C-alpha atoms as one frame of an Amber mdcrd trajectory, in Angstrom:
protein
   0.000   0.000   0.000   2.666   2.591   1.303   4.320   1.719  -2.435   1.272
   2.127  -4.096   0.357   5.472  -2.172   4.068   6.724  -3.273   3.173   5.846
  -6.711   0.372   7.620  -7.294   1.774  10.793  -5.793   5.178  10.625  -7.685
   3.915  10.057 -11.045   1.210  13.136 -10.126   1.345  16.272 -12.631   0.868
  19.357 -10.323   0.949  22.350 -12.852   3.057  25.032 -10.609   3.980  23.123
  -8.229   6.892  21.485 -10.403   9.429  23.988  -9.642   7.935  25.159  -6.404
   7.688  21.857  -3.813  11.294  21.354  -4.503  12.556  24.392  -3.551  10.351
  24.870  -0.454  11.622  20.741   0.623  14.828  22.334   0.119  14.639  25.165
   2.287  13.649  22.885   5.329  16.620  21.399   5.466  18.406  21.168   8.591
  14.871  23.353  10.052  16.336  26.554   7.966  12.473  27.266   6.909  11.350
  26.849  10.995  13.871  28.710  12.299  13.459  31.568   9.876   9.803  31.387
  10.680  10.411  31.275  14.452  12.900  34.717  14.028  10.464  36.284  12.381
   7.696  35.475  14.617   9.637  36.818  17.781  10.806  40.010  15.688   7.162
  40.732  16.187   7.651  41.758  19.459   4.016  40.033  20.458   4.286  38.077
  23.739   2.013  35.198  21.853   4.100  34.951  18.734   7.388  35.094  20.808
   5.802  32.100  22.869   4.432  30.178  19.298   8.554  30.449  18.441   9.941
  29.470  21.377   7.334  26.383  21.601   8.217  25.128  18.222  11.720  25.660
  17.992  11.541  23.552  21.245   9.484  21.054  19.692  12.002  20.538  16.541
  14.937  19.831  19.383  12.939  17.434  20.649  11.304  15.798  17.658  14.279
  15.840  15.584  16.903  14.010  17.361  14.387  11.525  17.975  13.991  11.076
  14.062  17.351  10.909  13.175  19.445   9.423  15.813  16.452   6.877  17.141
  13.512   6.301  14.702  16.103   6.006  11.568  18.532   3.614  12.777  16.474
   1.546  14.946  14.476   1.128  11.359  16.880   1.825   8.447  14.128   2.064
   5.523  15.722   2.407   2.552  14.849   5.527   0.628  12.288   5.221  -2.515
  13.433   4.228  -6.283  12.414   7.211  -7.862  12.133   6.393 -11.900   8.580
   7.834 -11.899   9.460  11.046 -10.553  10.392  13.671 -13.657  13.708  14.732
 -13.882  12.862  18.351 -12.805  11.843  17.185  -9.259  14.960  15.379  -8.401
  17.724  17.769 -10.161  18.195  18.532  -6.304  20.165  15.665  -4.572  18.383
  13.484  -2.844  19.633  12.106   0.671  21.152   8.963   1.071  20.111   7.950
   5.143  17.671   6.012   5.890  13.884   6.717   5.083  12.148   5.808   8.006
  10.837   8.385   9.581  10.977  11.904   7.449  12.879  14.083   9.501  11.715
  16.486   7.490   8.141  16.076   8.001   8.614  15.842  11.870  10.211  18.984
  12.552   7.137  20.641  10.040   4.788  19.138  12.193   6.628  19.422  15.554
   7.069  23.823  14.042   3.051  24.040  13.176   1.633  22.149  16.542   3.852
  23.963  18.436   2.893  27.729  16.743  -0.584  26.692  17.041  -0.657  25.959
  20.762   0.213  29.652  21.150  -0.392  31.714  18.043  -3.637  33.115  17.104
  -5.477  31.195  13.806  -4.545  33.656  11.218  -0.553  32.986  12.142  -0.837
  29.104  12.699  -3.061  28.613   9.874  -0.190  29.499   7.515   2.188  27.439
   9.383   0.227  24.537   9.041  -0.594  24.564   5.417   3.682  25.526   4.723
   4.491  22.411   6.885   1.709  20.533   5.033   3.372  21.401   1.966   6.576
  20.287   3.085   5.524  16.978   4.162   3.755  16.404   0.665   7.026  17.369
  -1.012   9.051  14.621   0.414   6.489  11.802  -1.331   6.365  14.237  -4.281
  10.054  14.789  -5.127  10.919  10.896  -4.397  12.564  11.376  -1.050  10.307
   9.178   1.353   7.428   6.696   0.624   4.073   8.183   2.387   4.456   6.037
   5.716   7.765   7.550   6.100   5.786  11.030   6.195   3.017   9.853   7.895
   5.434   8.603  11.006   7.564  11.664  10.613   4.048  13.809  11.144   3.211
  11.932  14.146   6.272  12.577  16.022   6.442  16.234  15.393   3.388  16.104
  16.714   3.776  14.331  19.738   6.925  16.313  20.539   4.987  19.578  20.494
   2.208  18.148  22.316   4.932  16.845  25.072   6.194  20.473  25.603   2.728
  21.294  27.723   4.240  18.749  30.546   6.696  20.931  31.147   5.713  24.691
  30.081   1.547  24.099  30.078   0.282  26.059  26.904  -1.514  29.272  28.328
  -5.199  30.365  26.722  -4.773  33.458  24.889  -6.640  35.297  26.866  -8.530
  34.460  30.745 -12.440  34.477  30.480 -14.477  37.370  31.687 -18.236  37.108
  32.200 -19.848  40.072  30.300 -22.515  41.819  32.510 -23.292  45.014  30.432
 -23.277  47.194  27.882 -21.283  50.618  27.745 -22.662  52.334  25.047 -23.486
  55.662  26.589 -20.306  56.394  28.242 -18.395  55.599  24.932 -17.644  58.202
  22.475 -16.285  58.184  18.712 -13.812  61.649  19.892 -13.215  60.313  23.364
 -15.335  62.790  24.896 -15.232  62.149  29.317 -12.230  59.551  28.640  -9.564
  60.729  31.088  -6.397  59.065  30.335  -4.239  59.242  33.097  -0.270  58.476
  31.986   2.489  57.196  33.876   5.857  58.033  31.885   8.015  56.425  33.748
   6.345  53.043  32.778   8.427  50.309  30.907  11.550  51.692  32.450  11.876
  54.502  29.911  11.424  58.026  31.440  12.344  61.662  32.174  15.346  62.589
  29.914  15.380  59.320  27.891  12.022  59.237  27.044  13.169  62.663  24.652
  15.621  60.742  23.248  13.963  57.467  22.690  10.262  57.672  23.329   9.068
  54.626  25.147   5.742  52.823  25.223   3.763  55.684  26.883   4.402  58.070
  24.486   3.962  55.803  21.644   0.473  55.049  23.445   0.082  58.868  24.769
   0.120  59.651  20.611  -2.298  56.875  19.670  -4.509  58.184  21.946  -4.625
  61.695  20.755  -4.874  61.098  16.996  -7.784  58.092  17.438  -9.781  59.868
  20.683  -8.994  63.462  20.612 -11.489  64.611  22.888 -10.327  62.387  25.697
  -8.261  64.378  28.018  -4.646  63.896  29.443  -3.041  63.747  32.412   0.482
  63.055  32.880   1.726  62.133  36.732   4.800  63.188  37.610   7.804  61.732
  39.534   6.490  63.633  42.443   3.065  63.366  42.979   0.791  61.766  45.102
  -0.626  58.574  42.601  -3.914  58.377  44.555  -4.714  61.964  44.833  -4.266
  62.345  41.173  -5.975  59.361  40.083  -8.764  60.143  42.740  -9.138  63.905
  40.927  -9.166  62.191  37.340 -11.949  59.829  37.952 -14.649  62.318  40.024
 -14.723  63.952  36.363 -14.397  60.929  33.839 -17.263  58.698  32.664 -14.803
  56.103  32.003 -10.907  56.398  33.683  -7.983  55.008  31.203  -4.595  54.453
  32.319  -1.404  54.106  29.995   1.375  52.481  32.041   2.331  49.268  34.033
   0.717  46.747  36.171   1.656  49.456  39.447  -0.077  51.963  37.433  -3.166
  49.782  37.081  -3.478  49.075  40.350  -3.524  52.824  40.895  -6.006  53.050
  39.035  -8.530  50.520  40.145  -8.596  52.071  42.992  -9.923  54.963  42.070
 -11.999  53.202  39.325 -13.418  51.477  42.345 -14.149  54.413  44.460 -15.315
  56.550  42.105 -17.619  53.514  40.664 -15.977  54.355  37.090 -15.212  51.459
  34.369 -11.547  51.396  33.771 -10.036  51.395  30.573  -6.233  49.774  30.503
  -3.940  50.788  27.905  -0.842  48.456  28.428   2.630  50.411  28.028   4.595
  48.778  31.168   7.133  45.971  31.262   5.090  42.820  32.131   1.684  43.827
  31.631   0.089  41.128  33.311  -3.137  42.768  33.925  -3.687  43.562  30.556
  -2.373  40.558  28.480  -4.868  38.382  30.634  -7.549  41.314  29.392  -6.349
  40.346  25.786  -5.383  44.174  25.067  -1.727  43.958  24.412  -1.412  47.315
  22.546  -3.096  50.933  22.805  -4.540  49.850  19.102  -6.427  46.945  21.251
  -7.426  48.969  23.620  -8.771  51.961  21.948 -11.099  49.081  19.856 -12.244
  47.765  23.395 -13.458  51.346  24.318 -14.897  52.277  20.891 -16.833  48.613
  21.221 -17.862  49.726  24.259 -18.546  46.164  26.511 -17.593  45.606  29.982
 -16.789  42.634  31.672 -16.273  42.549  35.977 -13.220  41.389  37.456 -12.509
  39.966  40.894  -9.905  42.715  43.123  -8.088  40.961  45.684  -7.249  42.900
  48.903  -4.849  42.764  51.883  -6.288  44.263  55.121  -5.508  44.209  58.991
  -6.876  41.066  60.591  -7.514  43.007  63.755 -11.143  43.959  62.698  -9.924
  47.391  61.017 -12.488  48.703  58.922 -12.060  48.038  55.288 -12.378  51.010
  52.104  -8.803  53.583  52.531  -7.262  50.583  54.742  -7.364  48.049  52.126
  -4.627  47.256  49.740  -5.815  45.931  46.493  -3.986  43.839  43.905  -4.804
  42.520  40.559  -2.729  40.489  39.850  -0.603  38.406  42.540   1.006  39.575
  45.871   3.677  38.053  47.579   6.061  37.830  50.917   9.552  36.122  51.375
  11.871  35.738  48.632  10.023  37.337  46.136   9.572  40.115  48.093  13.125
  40.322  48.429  13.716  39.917  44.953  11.098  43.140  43.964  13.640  45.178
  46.505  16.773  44.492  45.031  15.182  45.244  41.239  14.119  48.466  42.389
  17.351  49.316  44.070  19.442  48.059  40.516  17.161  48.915  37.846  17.747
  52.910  37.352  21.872  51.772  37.080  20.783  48.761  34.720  17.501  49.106
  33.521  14.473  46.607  34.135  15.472  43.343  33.016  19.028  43.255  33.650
  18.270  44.037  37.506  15.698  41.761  37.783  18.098  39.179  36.093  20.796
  40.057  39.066  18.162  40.570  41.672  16.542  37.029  41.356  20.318  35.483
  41.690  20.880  36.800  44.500  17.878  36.516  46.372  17.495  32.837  45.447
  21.250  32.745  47.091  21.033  34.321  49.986  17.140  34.914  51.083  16.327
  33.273  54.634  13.016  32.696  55.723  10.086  34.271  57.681   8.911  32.862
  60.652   4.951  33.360  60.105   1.425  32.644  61.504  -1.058  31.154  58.380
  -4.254  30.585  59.501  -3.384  29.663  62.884  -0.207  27.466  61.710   3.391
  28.489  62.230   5.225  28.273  59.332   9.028  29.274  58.080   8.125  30.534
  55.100  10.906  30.726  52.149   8.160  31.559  49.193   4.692  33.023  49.129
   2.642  33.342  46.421  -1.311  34.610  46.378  -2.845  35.581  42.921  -5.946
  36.866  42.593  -7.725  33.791  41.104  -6.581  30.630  39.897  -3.416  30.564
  38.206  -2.484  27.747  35.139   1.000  27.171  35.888   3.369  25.597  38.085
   6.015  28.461  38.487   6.857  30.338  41.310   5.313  33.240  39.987   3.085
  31.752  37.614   1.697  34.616  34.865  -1.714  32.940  33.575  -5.158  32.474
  34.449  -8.095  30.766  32.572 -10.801  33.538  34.512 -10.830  36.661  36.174
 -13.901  36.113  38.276 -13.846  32.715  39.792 -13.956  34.368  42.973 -10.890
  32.575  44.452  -7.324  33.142  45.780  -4.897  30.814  44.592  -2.087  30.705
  47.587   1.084  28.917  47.294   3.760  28.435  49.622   7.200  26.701  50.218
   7.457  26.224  53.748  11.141  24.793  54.903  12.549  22.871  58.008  15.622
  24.705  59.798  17.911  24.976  56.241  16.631  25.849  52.380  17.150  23.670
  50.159  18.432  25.823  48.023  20.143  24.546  45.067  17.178  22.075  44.227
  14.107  25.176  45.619  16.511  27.492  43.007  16.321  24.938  40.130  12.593
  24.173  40.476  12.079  27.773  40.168  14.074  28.505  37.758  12.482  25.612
  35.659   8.837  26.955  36.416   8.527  23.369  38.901   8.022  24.934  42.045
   5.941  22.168  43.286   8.952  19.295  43.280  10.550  21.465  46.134  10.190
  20.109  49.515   7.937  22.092  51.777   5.923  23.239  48.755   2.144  23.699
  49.695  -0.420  24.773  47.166  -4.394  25.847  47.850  -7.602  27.422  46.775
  -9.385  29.638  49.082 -11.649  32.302  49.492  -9.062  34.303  52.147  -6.238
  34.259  54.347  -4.849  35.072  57.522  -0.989  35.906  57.708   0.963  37.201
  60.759   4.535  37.619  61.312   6.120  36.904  64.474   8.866  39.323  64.520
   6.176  42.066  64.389   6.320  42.857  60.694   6.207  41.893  57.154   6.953
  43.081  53.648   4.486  42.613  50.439   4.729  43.211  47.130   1.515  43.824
  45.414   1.523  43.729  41.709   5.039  44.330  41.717   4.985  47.421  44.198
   6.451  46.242  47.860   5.012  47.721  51.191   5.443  47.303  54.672   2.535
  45.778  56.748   2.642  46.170  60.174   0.679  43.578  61.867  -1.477  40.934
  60.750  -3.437  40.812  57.742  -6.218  39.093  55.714  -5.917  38.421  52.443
  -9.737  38.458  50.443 -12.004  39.136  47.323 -14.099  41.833  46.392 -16.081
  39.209  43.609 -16.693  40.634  40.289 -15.760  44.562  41.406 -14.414  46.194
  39.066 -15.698  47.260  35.703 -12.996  46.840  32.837 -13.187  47.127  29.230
 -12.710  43.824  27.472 -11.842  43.702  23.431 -14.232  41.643  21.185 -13.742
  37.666  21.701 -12.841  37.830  25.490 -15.973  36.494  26.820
């Protein structure tokens, strides 16, 4: 059958295709199509794409020494007589190792399931039909028999599917219930949008941001040219966040904010005071906030607005446990806040990154901290604890990691809360490596729960918190909860 089947595709007449399935067999060789694809993809500068690359690529190492240095010399298929196939077809030379399986057809398929456990359709889509092509050019040009292809395919595939054990595939964007409409408060000029900016966000700011304009500005200028009614407010390095946030929203029908997950924070609490819908324009370094949204650019998120639908999100809050009333004593977060090491680790960034810029001090900062960090004797829930590693994000996260960055919803109404409590030493080279690898839950003492709140007190009087990156000192105990389905966001068309 498989000879029969390579037959009838090697004595095929594809007008077109003559001088074209060749060429484009040819460029796969040794994954020179892939990893062309895979530059380009995370040239984009799209967090998706850049994940779609890095998934694929990964799947090719994987797929393709299991191909060649395995599948083919466990088997050793010899390759295909090729007298059928015209002369034009094979004026390339054809290989001379063993058939059995197509290495090229693996690392096409291992590429295109990889790409499309990340990439939106209209990217994978075109991946899949180039590494379709590819696979059909090895039966078409004489170079494997269809089972050859057909096994190849599979691997790939499996490979790429086998990356999600290790780095789980994240959905494109976390669910959000829809619970109304925003029509009246939307309008085509921007009229009562007040976009409040944060220039330092992204790490570019004051003097370099006139040399090299940074996110914010790019955003800042969107803004203006799309809705150039909406008015502007920039904060500056001085100012009291809350009281100018507070001042924006008692005039806005809807509050925007162009910076960083700190900045959004800011903002939702004065969205939430002011009972406001908030508008988040992403221009910071991570972005959590508004990647789970699905608005990664000011493009995204001037569509949301102009679509005009709001979704409610779930605000977590840290408050004193001694039966302090909550409203200006509460301190919200959106995304995840943490004690211990990472707390540590948000300290040293801040401390490195105006000498080094973001990345490179958080790149030195988590070194260190996974080094030398000791940990804090606590209270949780009634249970004493020496806490290394703390983790609490405002509904249920999809990874493993220490600091995990996904979540399927945004309303679930649950904290997730994970910990890795220790004995009298760290076990630090193996707690470092399972971090590190995003396995936080092989490390001894690691503890992971769902709950609706939690009570944390330090017994040296104190701790330090970093909420949504930001870290601040809390005196005494506190209760971490939910405020269910608060907050009024705009969400962009296909969120729901």
């Amino acid at each position: 059958m498989d000879r029969w089947a390579f037959d009838q595709v090697a004595a095929a007449r594809l007008r077109g295709l003559e001088y074209v399935l060749p060429r484009l067999s040819r460029f796969a060789d040794h994954g020179v199509l892939w990893f062309t694809t895979a530059g380009v993809l995370g040239a984009t500068g799209r967090a998706r794409l850049r994940r779609a690359a890095l998934r694929g690529s990964i799947a090719i190492a994987v797929a393709s020494p299991a191909v060649n240095l395995l599948g083919k010399q466990a088997f050793r298929r010899k390759r295909p007589v090729v007298d059928l196939v015209p002369p034009i077809r094979i004026r390339w030379k054809l290989p001379t190792s063993h058939a059995f399986p197509s290495g090229h057809s693996a690392s096409a398929a291992a590429f295109a399931t990889g790409v499309a456990l990340e990439a939106p359709r209209p990217v994978a889509v075109p991946v899949a039909a180039t590494a379709a092509a590819v696979a059909f050019a090895r039966v078409y040009t004489g170079a494997h028999y269809p089972g050859d292809v057909l096994a190849g395919v599979g691997i790939g595939a499996l490979a790429a599917l086998g990356t999600r054990v290790v780095w789980p595939a994240r959905p494109p964007v976390a669910r959000v219930t829809r619970s109304e409409d925003a029509k009246d408060l939307v309008s085509e000029d921007g009229d009562g949008l007040v976009v409040v900016v944060n220039p330092e966000a992204g790490g570019v700011g004051g003097a370099t941001a006139a040399i090299l304009p940074g996110r914010p500005e790019l955003a800042v200028e969107l803004v203006r040219r799309e809705l150039p009614a909406a008015e502007i407010v920039r904060l500056g390095p001085d100012e009291d966040v809350d009281k100018v946030f507070g001042q924006a929203a008692e005039r806005a029908s809807v509050l925007a904010v162009i910076g960083g997950d700190g900045t959004v924070n800011a903002g939702a609490r004065a969205a939430l005071r002011h009972d406001v819908p908030l508008l988040v324009v992403p221009s910071g370094t991570f972005d959590h906030f508004a990647r789970a949204l699905g608005v990664e650019s000011a493009a995204q998120a001037v569509a949301a607005y102009r679509d005009g639908r709001l979704g409610r999100v779930d605000v977590a809050y840290i408050t004193p446990a001694n039966g302090a009333a909550a409203g200006e004593e509460e301190q919200l977060f959106l995304n995840t806040a943490s004690f211990g090491a990472y707390a540590e680790l948000v300290d040293r960034r801040a401390r490195l990154e105006k000498r080094l810029g973001k990345w490179p001090a958080l790149a030195i900062a988590a070194v260190r901290t996974l080094r030398h960090s000791e940990p804090v004797e606590v209270t949780v829930d009634g249970r004493d604890r020496r806490v290394w590693l703390a983790f609490v994000g405002n509904c249920v996260y999809g990874s493993r990691g220490a600091a995990p960055t996904w979540r399927e919803r945004l309303d679930d109404g649950r904290l997730d809360i994970r910990m890795v409590a220790t004995g009298r030493r760290v076990p630090r080279v193996r707690a470092t490596a399972a971090v590190m690898a995003g396995h936080l839950h092989i490390t001894p003492g690691f503890r992971a729960w769902r709950a609706s709140g939690l009570e944390v007190a330090s017994r040296s009087g104190g701790l330090r918190i970093a909420r949504d990156g930001e870290v601040s000192p809390s005196p005494g105990p506190v209760r971490f909860g939910k405020h269910a389905r608060a907050l009024a966001v705009f969400t962009p068309v296909g969120s729901g």
